[in-house]
JSON list of C-alpha atoms in Angstrom, two decimals:
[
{"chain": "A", "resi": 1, "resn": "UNK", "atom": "CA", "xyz": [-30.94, -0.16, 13.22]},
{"chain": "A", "resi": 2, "resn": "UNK", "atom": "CA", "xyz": [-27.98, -0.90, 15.08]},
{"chain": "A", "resi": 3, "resn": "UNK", "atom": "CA", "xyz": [-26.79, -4.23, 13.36]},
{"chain": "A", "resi": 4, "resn": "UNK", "atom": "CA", "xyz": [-27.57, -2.28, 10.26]},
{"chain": "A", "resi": 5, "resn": "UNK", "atom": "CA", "xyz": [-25.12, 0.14, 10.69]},
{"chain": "A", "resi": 6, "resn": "UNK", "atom": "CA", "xyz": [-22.67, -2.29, 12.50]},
{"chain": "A", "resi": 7, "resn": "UNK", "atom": "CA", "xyz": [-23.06, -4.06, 8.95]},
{"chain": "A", "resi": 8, "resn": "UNK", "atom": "CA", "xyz": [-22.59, -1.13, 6.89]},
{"chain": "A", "resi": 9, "resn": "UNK", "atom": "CA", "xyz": [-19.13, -0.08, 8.84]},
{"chain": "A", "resi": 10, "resn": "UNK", "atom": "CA", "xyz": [-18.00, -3.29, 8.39]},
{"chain": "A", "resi": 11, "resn": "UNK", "atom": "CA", "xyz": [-18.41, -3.61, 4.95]},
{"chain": "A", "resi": 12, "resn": "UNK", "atom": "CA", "xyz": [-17.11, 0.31, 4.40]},
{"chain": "A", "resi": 13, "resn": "UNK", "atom": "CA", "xyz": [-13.86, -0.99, 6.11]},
{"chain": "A", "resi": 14, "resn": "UNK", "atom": "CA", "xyz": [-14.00, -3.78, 3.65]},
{"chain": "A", "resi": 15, "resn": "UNK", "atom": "CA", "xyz": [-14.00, -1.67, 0.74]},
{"chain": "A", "resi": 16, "resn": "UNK", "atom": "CA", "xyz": [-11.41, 0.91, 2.39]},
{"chain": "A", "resi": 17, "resn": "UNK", "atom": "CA", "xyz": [-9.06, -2.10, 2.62]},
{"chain": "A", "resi": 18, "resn": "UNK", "atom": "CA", "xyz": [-9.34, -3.60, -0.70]},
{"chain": "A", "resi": 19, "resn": "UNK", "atom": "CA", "xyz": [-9.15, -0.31, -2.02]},
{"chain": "A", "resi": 20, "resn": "UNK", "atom": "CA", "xyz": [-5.90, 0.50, -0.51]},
{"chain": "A", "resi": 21, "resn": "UNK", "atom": "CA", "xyz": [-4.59, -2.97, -1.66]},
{"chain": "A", "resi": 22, "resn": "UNK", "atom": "CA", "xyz": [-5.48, -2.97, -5.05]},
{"chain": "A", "resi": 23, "resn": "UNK", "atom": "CA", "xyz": [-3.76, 0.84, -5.63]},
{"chain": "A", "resi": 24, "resn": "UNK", "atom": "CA", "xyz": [-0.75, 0.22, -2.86]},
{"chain": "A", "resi": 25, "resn": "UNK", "atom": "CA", "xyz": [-1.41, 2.46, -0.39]},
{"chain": "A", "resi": 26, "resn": "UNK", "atom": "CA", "xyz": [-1.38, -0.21, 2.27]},
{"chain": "A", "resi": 27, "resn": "UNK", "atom": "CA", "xyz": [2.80, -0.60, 1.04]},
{"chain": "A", "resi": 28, "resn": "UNK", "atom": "CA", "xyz": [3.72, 2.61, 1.59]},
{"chain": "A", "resi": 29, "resn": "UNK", "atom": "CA", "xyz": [2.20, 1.68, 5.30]},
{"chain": "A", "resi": 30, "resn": "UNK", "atom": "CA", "xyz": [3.73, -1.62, 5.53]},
{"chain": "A", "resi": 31, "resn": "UNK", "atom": "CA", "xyz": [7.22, 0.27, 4.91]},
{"chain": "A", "resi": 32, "resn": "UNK", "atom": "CA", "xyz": [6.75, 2.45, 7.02]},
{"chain": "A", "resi": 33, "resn": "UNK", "atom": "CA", "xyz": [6.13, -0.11, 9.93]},
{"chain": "A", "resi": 34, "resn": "UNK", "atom": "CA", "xyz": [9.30, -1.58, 8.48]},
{"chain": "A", "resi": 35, "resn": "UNK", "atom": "CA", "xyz": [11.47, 1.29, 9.01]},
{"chain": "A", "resi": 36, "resn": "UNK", "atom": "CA", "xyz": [9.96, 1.81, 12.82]},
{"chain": "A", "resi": 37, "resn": "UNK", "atom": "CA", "xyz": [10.54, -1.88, 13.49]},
{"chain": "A", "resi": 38, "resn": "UNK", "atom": "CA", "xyz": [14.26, -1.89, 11.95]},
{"chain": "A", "resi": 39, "resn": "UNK", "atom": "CA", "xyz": [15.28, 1.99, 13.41]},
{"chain": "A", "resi": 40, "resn": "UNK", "atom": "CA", "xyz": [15.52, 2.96, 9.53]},
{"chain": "A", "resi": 41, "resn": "UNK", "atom": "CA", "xyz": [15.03, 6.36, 8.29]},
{"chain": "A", "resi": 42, "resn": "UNK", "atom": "CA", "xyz": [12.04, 6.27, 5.95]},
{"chain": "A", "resi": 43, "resn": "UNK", "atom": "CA", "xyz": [13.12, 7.27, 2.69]},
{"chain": "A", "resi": 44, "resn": "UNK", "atom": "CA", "xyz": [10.30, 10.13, 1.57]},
{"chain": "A", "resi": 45, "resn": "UNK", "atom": "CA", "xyz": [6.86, 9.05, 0.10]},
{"chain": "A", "resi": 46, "resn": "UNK", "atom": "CA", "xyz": [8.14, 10.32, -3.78]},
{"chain": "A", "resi": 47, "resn": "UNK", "atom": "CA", "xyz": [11.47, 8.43, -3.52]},
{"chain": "A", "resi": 48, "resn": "UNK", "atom": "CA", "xyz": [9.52, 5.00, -2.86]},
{"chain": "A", "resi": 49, "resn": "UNK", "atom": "CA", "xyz": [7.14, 5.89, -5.14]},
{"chain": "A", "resi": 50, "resn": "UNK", "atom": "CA", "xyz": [9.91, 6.45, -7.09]},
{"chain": "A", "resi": 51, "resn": "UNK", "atom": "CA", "xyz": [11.81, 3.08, -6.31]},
{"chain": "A", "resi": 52, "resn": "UNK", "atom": "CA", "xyz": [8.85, 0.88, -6.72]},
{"chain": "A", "resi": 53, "resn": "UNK", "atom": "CA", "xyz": [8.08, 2.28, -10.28]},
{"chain": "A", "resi": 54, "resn": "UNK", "atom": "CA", "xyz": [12.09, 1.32, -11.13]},
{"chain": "A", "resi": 55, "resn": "UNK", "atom": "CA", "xyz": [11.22, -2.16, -9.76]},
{"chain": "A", "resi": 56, "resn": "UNK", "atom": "CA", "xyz": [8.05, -3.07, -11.47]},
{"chain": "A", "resi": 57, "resn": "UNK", "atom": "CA", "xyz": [9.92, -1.12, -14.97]},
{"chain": "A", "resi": 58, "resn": "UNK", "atom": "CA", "xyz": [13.31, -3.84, -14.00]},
{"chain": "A", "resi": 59, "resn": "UNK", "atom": "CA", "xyz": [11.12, -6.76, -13.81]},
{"chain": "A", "resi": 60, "resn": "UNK", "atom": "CA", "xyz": [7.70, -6.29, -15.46]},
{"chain": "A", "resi": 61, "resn": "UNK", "atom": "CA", "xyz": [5.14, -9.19, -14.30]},
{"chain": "A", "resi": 62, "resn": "UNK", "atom": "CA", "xyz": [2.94, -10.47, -17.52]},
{"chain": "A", "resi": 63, "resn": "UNK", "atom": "CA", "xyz": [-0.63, -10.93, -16.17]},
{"chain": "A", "resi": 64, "resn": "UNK", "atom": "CA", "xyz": [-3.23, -11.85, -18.54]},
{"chain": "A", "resi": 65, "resn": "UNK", "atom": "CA", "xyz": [-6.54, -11.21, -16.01]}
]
């Protein structure tokens, strides 16, 4: 029973990840490690929001799949 759920926490994890990928939660994260690294003030979660929806509106990325 134990490898069983060994297995099924590691492929919940999986799915958490990819998850958090594929809708960008992991870059509000990643910016946030950015700002501790660099001593920046973190701008707040809406403003990035925000910022990143300007970007991808600036330069749109054609994607056929």
């Amino acid at each position: 029973m134990s490898a069983a759920v060994a297995l099924a926490g590691r492929a919940w994890r999986g799915v958490r990840w990819y998850l958090r990928e594929w809708s960008g939660e992991a870059r509000w994260d990643d910016y946030l490690a950015h700002c501790a690294r660099h001593g920046h003030e973190p701008v707040s979660r809406r403003e990035f929001e925000r910022r990143r929806a300007d970007e991808v509106e600036r330069n749109p990325v054609s994607r056929c799949c």
